[in-house]
Short mmCIF file of C-alpha atoms and ligand atoms in Angstrom, two decimals:
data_model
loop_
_atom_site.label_atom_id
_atom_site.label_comp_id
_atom_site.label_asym_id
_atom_site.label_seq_id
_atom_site.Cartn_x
_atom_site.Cartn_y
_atom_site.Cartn_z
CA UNK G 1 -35.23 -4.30 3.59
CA UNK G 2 -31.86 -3.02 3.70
CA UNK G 3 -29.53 -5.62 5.82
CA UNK G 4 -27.38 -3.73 8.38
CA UNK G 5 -25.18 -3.30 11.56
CA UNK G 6 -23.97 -0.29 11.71
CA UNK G 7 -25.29 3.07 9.71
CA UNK G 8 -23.03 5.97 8.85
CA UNK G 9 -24.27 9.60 8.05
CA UNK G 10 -21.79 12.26 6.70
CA UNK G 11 -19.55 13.64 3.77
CA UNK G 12 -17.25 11.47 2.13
CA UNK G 13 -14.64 11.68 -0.24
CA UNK G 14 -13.77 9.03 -2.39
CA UNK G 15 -12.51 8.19 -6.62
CA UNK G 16 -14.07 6.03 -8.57
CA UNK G 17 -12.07 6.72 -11.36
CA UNK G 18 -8.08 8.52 -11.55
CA UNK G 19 -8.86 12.22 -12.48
CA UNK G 20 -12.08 12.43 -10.36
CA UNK G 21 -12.57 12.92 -6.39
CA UNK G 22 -16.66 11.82 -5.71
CA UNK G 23 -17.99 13.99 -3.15
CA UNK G 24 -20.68 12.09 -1.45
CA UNK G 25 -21.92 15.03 0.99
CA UNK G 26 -24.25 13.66 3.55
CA UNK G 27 -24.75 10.31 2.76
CA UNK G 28 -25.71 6.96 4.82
CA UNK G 29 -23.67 4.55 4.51
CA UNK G 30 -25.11 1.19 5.32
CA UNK G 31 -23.09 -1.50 6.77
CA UNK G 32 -23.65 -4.81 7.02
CA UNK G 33 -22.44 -7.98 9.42
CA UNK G 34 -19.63 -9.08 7.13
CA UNK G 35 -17.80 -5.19 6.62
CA UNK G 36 -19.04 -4.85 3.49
CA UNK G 37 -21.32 -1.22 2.18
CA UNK G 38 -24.55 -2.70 1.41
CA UNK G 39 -26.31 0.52 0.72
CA UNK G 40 -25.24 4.23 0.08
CA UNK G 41 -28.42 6.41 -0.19
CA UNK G 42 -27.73 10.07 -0.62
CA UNK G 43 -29.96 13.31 -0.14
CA UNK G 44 -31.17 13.04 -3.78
CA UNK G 45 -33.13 9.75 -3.59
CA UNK G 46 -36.42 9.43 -2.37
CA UNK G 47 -35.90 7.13 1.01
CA UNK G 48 -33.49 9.42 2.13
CA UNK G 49 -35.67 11.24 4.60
CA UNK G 50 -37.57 8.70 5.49
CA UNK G 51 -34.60 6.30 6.47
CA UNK G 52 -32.78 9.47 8.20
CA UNK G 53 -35.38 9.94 10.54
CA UNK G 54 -36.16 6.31 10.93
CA UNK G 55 -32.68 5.47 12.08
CA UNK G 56 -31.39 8.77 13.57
CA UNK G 57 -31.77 7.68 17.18
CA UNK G 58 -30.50 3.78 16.89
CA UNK G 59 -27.75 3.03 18.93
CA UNK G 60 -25.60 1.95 15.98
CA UNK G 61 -26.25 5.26 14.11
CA UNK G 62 -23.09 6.94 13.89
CA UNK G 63 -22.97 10.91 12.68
CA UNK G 64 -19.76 12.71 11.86
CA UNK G 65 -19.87 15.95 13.64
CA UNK G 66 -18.86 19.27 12.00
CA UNK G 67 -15.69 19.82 10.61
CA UNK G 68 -15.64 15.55 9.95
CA UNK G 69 -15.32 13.88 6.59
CA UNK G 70 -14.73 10.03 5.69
CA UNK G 71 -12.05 8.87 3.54
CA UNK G 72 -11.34 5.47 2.27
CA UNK G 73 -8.12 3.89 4.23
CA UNK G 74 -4.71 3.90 2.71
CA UNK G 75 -3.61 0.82 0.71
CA UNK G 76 0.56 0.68 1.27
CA UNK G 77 1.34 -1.21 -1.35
CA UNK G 78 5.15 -1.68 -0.36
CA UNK G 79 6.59 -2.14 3.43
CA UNK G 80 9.73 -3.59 4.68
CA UNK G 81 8.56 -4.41 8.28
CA UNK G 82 11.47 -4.84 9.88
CA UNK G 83 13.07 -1.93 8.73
CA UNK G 84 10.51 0.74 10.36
CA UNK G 85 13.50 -0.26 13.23
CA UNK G 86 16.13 2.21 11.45
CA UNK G 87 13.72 4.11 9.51
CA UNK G 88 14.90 7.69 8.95
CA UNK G 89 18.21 6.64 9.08
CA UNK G 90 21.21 5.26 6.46
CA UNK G 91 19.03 7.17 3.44
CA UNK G 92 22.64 8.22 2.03
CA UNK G 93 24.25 5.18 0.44
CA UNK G 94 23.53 3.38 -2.76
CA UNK G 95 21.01 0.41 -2.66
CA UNK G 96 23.39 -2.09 -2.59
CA UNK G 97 25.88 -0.89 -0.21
CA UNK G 98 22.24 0.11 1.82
CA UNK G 99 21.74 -3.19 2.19
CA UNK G 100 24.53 -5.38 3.13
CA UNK G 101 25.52 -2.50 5.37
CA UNK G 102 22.54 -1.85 7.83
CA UNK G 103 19.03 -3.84 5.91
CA UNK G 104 20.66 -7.14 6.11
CA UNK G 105 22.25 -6.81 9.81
CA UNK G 106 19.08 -5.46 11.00
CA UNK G 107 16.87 -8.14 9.22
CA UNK G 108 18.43 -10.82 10.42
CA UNK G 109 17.68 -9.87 13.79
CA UNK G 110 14.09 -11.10 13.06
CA UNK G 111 14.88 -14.78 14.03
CA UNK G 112 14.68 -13.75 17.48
CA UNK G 113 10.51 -13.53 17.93
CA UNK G 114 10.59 -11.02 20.91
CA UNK G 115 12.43 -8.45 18.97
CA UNK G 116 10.15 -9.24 16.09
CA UNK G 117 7.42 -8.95 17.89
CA UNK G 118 7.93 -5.41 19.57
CA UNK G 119 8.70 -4.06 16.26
CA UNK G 120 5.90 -5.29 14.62
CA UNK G 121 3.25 -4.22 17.08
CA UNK G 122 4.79 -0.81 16.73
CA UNK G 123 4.42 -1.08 12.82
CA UNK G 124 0.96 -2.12 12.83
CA UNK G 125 -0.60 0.08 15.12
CA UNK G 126 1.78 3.14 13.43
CA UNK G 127 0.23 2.25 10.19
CA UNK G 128 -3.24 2.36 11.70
CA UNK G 129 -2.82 5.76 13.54
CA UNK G 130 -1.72 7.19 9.97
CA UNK G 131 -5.35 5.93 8.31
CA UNK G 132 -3.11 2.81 6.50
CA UNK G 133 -6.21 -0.22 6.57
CA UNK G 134 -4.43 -2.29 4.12
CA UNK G 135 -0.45 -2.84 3.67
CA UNK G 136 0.92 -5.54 1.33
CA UNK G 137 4.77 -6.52 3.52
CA UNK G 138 7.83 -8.04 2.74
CA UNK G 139 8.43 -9.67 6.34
CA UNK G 140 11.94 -11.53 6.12
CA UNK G 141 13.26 -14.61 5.31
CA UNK G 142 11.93 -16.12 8.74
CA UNK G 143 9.16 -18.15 8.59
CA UNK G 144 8.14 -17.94 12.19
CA UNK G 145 8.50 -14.11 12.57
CA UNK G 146 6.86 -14.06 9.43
CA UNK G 147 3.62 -15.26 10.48
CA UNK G 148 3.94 -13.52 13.82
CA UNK G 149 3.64 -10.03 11.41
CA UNK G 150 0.54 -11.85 10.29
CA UNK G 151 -0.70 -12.44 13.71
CA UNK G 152 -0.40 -9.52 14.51
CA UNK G 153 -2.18 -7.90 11.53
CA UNK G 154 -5.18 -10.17 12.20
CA UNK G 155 -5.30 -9.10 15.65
CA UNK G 156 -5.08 -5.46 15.62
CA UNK G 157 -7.58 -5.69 12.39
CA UNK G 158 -5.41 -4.55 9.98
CA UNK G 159 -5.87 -6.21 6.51
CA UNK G 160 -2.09 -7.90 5.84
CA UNK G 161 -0.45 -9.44 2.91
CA UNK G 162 2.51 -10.69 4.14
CA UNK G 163 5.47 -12.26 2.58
CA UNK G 164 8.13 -14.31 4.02
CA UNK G 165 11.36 -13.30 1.89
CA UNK G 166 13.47 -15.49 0.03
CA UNK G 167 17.15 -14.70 -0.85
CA UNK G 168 18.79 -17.93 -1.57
CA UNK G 169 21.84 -17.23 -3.47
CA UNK G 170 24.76 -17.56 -1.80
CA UNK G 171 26.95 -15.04 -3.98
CA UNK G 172 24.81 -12.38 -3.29
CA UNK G 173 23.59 -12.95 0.13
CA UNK G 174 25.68 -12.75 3.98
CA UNK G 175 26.12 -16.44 5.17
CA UNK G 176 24.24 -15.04 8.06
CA UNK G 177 20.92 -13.66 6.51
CA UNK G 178 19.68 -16.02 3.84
CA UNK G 179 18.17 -19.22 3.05
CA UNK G 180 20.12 -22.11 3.72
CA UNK G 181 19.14 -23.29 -0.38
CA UNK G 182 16.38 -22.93 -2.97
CA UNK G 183 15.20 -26.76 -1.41
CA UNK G 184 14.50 -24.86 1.82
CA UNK G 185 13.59 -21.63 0.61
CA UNK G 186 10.63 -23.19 -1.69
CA UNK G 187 9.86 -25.47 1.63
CA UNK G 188 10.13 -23.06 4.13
CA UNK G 189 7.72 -20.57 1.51
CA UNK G 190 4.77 -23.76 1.16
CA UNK G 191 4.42 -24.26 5.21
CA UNK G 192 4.46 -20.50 5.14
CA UNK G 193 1.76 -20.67 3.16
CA UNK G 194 -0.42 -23.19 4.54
CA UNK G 195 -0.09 -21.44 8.04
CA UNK G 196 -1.65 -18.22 6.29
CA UNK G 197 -4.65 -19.91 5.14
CA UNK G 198 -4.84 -21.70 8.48
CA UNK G 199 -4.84 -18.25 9.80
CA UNK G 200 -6.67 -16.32 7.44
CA UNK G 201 -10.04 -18.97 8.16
CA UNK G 202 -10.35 -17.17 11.55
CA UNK G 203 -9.79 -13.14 10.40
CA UNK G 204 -12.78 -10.89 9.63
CA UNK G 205 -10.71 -8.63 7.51
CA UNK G 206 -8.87 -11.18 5.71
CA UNK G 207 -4.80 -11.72 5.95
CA UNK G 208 -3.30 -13.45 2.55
CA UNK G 209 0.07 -15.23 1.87
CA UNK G 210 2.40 -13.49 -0.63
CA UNK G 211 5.20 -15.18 -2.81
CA UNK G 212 8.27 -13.16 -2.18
CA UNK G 213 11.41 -13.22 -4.11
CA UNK G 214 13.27 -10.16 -2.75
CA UNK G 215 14.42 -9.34 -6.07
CA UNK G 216 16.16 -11.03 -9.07
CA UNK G 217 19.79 -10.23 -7.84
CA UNK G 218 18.86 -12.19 -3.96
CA UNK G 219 17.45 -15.15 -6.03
CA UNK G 220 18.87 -18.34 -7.54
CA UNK G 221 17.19 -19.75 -10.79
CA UNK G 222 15.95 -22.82 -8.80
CA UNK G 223 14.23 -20.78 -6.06
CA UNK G 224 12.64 -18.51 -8.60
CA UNK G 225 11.13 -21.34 -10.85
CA UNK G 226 9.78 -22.72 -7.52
CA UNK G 227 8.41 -19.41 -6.40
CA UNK G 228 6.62 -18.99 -9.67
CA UNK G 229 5.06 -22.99 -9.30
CA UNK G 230 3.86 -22.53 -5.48
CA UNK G 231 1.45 -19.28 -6.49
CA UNK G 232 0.29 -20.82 -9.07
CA UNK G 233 -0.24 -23.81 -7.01
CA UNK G 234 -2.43 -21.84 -4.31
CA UNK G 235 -3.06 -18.60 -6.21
CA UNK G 236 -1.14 -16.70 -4.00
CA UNK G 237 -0.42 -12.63 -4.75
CA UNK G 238 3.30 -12.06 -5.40
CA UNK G 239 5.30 -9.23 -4.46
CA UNK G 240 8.84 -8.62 -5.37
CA UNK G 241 11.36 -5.64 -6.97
CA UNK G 242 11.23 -4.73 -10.25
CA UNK G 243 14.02 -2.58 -12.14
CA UNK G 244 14.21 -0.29 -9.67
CA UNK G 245 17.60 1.19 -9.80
CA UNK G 246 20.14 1.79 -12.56
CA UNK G 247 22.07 -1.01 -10.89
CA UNK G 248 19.25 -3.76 -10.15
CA UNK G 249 17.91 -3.20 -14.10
CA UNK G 250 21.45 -3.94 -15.47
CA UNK G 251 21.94 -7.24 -12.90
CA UNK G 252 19.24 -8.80 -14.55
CA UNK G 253 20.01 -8.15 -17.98
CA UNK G 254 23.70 -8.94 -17.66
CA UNK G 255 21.89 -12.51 -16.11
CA UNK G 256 19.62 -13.18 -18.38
CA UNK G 257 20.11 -11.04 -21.58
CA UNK G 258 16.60 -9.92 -21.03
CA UNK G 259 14.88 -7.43 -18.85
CA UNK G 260 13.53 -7.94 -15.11
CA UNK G 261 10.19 -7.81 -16.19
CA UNK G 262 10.39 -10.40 -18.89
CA UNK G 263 12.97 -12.23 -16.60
CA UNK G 264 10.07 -12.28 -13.64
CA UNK G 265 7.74 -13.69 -16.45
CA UNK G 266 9.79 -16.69 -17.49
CA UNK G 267 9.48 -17.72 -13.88
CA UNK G 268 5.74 -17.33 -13.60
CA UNK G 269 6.24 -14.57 -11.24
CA UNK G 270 4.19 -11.42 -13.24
CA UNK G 271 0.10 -12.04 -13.37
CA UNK G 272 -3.68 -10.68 -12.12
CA UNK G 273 -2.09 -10.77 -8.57
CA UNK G 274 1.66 -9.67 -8.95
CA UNK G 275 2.36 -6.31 -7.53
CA UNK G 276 6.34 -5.10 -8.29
CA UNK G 277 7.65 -2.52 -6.43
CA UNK G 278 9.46 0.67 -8.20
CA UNK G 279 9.49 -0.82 -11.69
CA UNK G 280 10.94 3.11 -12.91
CA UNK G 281 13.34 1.82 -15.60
CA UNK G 282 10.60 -0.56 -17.73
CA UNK G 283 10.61 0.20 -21.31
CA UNK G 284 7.68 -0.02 -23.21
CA UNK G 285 7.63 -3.67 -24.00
CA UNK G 286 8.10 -4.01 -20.39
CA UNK G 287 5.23 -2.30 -19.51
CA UNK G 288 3.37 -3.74 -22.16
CA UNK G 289 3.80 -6.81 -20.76
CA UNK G 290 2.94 -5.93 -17.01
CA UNK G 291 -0.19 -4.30 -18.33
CA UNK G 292 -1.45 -7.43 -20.80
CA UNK G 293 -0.58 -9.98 -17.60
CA UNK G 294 -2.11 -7.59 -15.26
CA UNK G 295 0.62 -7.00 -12.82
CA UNK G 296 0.53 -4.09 -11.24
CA UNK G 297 3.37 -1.13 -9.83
CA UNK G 298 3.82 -0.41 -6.13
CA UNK G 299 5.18 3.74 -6.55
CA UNK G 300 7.30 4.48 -3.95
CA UNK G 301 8.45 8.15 -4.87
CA UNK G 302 9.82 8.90 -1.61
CA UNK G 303 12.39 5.81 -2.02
CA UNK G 304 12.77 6.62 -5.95
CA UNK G 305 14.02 10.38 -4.62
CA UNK G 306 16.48 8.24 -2.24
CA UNK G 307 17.35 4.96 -3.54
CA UNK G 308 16.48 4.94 -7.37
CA UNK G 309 17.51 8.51 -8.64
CA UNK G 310 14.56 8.00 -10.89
CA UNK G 311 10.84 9.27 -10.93
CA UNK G 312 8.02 6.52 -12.31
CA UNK G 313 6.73 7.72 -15.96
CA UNK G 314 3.79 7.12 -13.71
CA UNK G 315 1.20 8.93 -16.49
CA UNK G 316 2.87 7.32 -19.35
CA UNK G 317 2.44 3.42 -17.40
CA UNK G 318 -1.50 4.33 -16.17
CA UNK G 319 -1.94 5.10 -19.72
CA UNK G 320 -1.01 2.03 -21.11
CA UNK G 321 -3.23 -0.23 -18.42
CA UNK G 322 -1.00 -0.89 -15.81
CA UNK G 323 -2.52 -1.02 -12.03
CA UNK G 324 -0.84 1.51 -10.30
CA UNK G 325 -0.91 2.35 -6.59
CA UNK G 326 1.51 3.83 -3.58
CA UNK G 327 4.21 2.11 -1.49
CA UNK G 328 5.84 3.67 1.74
CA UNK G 329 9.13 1.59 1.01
CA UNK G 330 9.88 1.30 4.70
CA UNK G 331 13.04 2.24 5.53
CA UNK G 332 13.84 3.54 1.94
CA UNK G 333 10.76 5.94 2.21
CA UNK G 334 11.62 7.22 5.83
CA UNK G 335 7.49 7.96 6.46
CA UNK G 336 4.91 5.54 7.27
CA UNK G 337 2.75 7.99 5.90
CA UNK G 338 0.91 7.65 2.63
CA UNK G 339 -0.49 11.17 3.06
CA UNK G 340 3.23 12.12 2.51
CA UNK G 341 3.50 9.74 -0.43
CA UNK G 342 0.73 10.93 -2.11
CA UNK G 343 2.82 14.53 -1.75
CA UNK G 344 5.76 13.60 -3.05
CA UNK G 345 4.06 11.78 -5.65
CA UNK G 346 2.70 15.18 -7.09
CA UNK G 347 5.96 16.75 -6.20
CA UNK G 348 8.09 13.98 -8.11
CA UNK G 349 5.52 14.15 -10.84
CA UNK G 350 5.87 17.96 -11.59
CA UNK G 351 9.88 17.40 -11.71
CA UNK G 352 9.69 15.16 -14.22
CA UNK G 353 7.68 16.71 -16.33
CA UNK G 354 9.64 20.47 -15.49
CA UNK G 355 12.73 18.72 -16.02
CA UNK G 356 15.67 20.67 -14.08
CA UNK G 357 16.28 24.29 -15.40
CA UNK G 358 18.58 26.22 -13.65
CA UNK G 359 22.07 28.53 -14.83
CA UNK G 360 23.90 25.44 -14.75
CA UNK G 361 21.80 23.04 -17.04
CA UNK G 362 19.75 25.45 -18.76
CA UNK G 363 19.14 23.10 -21.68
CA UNK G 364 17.65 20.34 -19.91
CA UNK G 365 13.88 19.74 -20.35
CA UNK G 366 11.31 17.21 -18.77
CA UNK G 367 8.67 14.93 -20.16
CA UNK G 368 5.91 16.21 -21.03
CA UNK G 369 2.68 15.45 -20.16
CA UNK G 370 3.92 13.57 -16.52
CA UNK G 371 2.51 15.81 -13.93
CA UNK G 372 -0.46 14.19 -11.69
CA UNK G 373 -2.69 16.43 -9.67
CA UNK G 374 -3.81 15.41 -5.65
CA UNK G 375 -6.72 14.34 -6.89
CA UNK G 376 -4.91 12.00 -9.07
CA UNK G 377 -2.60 11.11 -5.88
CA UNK G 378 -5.33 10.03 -3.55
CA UNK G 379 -6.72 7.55 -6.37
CA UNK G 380 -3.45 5.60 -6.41
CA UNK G 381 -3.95 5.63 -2.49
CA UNK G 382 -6.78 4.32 -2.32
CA UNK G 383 -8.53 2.94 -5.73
CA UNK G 384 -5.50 2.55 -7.09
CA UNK G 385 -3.85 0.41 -4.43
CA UNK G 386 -6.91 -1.69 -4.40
CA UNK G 387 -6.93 -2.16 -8.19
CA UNK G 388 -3.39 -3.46 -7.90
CA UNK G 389 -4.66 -6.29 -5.11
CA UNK G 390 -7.71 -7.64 -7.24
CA UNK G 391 -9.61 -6.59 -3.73
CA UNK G 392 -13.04 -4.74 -3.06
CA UNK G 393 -11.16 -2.49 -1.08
CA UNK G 394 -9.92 1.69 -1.83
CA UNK G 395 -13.48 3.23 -2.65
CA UNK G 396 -16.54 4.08 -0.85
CA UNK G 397 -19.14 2.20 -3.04
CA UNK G 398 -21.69 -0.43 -2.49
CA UNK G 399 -20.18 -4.19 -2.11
CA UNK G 400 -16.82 -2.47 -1.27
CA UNK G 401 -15.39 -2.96 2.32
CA UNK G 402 -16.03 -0.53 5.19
CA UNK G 403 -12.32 0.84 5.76
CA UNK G 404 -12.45 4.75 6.59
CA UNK G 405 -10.36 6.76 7.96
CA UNK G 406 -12.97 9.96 9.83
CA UNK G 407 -10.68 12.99 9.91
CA UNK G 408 -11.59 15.67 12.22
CA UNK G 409 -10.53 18.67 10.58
CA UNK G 410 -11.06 20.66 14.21
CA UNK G 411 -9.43 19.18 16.21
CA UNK G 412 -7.34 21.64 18.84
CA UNK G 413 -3.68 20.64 18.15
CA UNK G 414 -4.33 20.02 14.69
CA UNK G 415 -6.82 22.75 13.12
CA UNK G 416 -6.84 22.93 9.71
CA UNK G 417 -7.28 26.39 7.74
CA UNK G 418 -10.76 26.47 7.19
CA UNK G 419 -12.26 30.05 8.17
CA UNK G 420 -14.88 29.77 5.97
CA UNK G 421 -18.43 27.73 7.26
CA UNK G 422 -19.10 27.31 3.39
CA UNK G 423 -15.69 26.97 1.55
CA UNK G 424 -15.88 24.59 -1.16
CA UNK G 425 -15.53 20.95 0.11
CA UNK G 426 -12.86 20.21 -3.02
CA UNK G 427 -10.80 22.76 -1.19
CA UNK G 428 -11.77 21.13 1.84
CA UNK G 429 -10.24 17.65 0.64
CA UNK G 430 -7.28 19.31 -0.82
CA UNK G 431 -6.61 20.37 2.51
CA UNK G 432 -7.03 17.29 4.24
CA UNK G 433 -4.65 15.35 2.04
CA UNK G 434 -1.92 18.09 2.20
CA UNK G 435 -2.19 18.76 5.88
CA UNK G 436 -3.52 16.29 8.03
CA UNK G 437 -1.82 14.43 10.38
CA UNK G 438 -2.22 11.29 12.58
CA UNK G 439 -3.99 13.44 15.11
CA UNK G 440 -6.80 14.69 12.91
CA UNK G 441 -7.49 10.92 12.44
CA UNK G 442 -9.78 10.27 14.96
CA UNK G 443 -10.87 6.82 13.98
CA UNK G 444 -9.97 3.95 11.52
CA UNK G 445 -12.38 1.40 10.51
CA UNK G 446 -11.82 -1.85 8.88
CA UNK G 447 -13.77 -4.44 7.42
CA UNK G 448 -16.78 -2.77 9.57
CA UNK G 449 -14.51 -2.90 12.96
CA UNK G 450 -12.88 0.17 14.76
CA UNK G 451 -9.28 -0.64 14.66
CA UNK G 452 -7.84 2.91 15.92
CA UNK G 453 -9.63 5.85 17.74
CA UNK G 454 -7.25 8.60 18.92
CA UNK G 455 -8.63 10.11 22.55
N1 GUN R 501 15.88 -4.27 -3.40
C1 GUN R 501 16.11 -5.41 -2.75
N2 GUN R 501 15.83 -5.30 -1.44
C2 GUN R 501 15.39 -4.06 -1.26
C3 GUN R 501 14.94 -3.34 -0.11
O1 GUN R 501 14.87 -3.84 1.00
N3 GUN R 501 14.56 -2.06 -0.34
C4 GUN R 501 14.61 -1.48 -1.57
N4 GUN R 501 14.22 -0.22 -1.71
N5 GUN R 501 15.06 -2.12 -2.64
C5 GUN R 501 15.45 -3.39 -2.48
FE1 FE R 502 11.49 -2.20 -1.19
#
């Protein structure tokens, strides 16, 4: 007896490992009351028929029509919310002059909740509409508005980790967007907290606190020891920034005479559950050490191109262990688009291992061995990006959570080039991931619920 609510027949595309898209052409997928796959039975096995025809005619027998394929929902492992308000904009100043000059004005708009709110309904439902099912988010430093983002996650059925921010130091923060001290801050982060799991009792999909130093530079030592005690405390995930940018790396080690990630350790901030964005300039011991604690790497490449002037040694970091998966960076990535992500992650990839070559640098060579295929690119969006959560979320496999996106490869305004009724379905994916857009996603499923279906 298979236990079931809904059953799903058609070809899916998922990874169960980095260098390897699955092709599950056909299958059922059985789903049961709590989102989760409790069966896949393909073509091959015996019941196959039998169940096919059995269940073929049920009301909650869904079948993808021609030209339809599942794939597993994004994970974003990396969003500012309140910046999608001036994303695609200010992408042409340094990080730090980036931030006191438009991120900090424009976050601190967030203690007014009707703002906040408008924004963040946007957000979500954006994020949906562009097949994102799960998005870990640095909210700001207000509590409230904080768990509004939350609210608002749980109720449009997207799966949120959401983090209110602290930035406590007075020296490196505007009087007018910070925490008042590291007393509050740590407060203000523990009833932020307790609200979560208040809220989380009551959503199907699951929303989950997140620790949230900004980044070493925003923090003072007090806030940071305290940050590292309350996820320990209630085994919390942590988020923060990690050497992202020439100028970021060298605050820390001017600081502390060590490196962020070591830094981030002393405080009890790396572990099975830490995810740091951009992390471009660790070292080896650095990554040594993310990979033996288990942290993983949000990999924003968009906001690397932008922000960072660096590319992730992405291959070199996977190699080693280290949980790896794909961050927007909202505003510093100007897409909310991890199709476009897992682009530029290919495209950043080849560069660095090309290395720049033209008449005027001639001599300059890459790194070897750095170049990730789209295969590899949709495993950090999905596996990958689950991986880096400790969640059963990211591939299409029994005891793993129903999030699909169904792309509709024929759809009028959006055809993609397929002329041929039996090209290869590799090719097929290939062109999904380098084409598609929000209108050949026709629905998005979470936790076993349709969250998006465009009409
Ligand atoms: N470092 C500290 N804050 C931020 C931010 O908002 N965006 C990026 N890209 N880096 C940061
Ligand atoms: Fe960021």
């Amino acid at each position: 007896m298979i236990n079931y609510t809904y059953i799903f027949h058609g070809t899916a595309f998922s990874s169960y490992s980095p260098e390897k898209v699955n092709i599950l052409e056909n299958h059922l997928f059985f789903i049961n009351d709590n989102g989760i796959i409790e069966k896949i039975v393909g073509p091959e096995q015996e019941d196959y028929t039998s169940l096919l025809s059995k269940h073929q005619d049920d009301a909650n027998f869904h079948q993808l029509e021609d030209g339809q394929y599942f794939l597993p929902g994004f994970v974003d492992l990396h969003v500012h919310a309140p910046q999608w308000a001036q994303s695609g904009t200010a992408l042409d100043l340094p990080l730090y002059d980036w931030l006191h000059t438009y991120t900090f004005p424009l976050e601190a708009k967030y203690a007014d909740l009707a703002f906040a709110k408008t924004v963040y309904e946007d957000l979500v439902s954006t994020l949906l509409a562009n097949g994102t099912t799960t998005v870990l988010y640095f909210a700001t430093v207000h509590k409230e508005a904080s768990l509004l983002l939350a609210e608002i996650c749980a109720r449009k059925g997207q799966r949120g980790l959401v983090g209110k921010v602290v930035m406590d130091d007075p020296d490196q923060n505007p009087d007018y967007y910070r925490d008042a001290d590291s007393k509050t801050a740590i407060k203000d982060t523990e009833e932020f907290i307790l609200a979560m799991k208040e809220l989380a009792k009551e959503v199907k999909q699951g929303v989950y606190p997140v620790v949230t130093p900004r980044f070493i530079p925003s923090c003072s030592d007090e806030a940071l020891k305290g940050l590292g005690e309350l996820a320990a405390k209630y085994d919390t995930h942590i988020q923060s920034h990690c050497s992202e940018s020439d100028w970021a790396h060298q605050y820390v080690k001017d600081r502390f005479q060590k490196n962020d990630a070591f830094a981030l350790h002393d405080f009890g901030l790396l572990g099975d559950k830490s995810v740091m964005a951009h992390s471009n300039f660790l070292d080896d011991r650095d990554a040594e050490l993310f990979a033996s604690t288990g942290t993983a790497i949000s990999h924003c490449p968009l906001s690397n191109a932008y922000f960072a002037n660096s590319v992730l040694p992405l291959k070199r970091f996977q190699a080693m262990g280290i949980d790896i998966g794909l961050g927007t960076d909202i505003s510093a990535g100007a897409t909310p688009s991890i199709y476009d992500n897992a682009k530029q992650a290919v495209v950043s990839s080849r560069m660095l291992e090309d290395g720049v070559s033209t008449a005027l640098c001639a001599a300059e060579r890459g790194v070897a061995d750095s170049r990730i295929s789209i295969h590899e690119a949709f495993y950090l969006a999905t596996a990958g990006g689950g991986e880096s959560l400790s969640l059963p979320i990211g591939k299409l496999e029994e005891n793993y959570t129903w999030d699909v996106q169904i792309i509709d490869t024929k759809i009028a305004s959006a055809k993609l080039p397929i002329f041929d009724a039996h090209e290869a379905l590799d090719d097929i994916f290939q062109k999904i991931i380098y084409l598609v857009r929000p209108e050949n996603i026709k629905e998005v499923w979470v936790q076993g619920e349709r969250v998006h279906s465009r009409v």
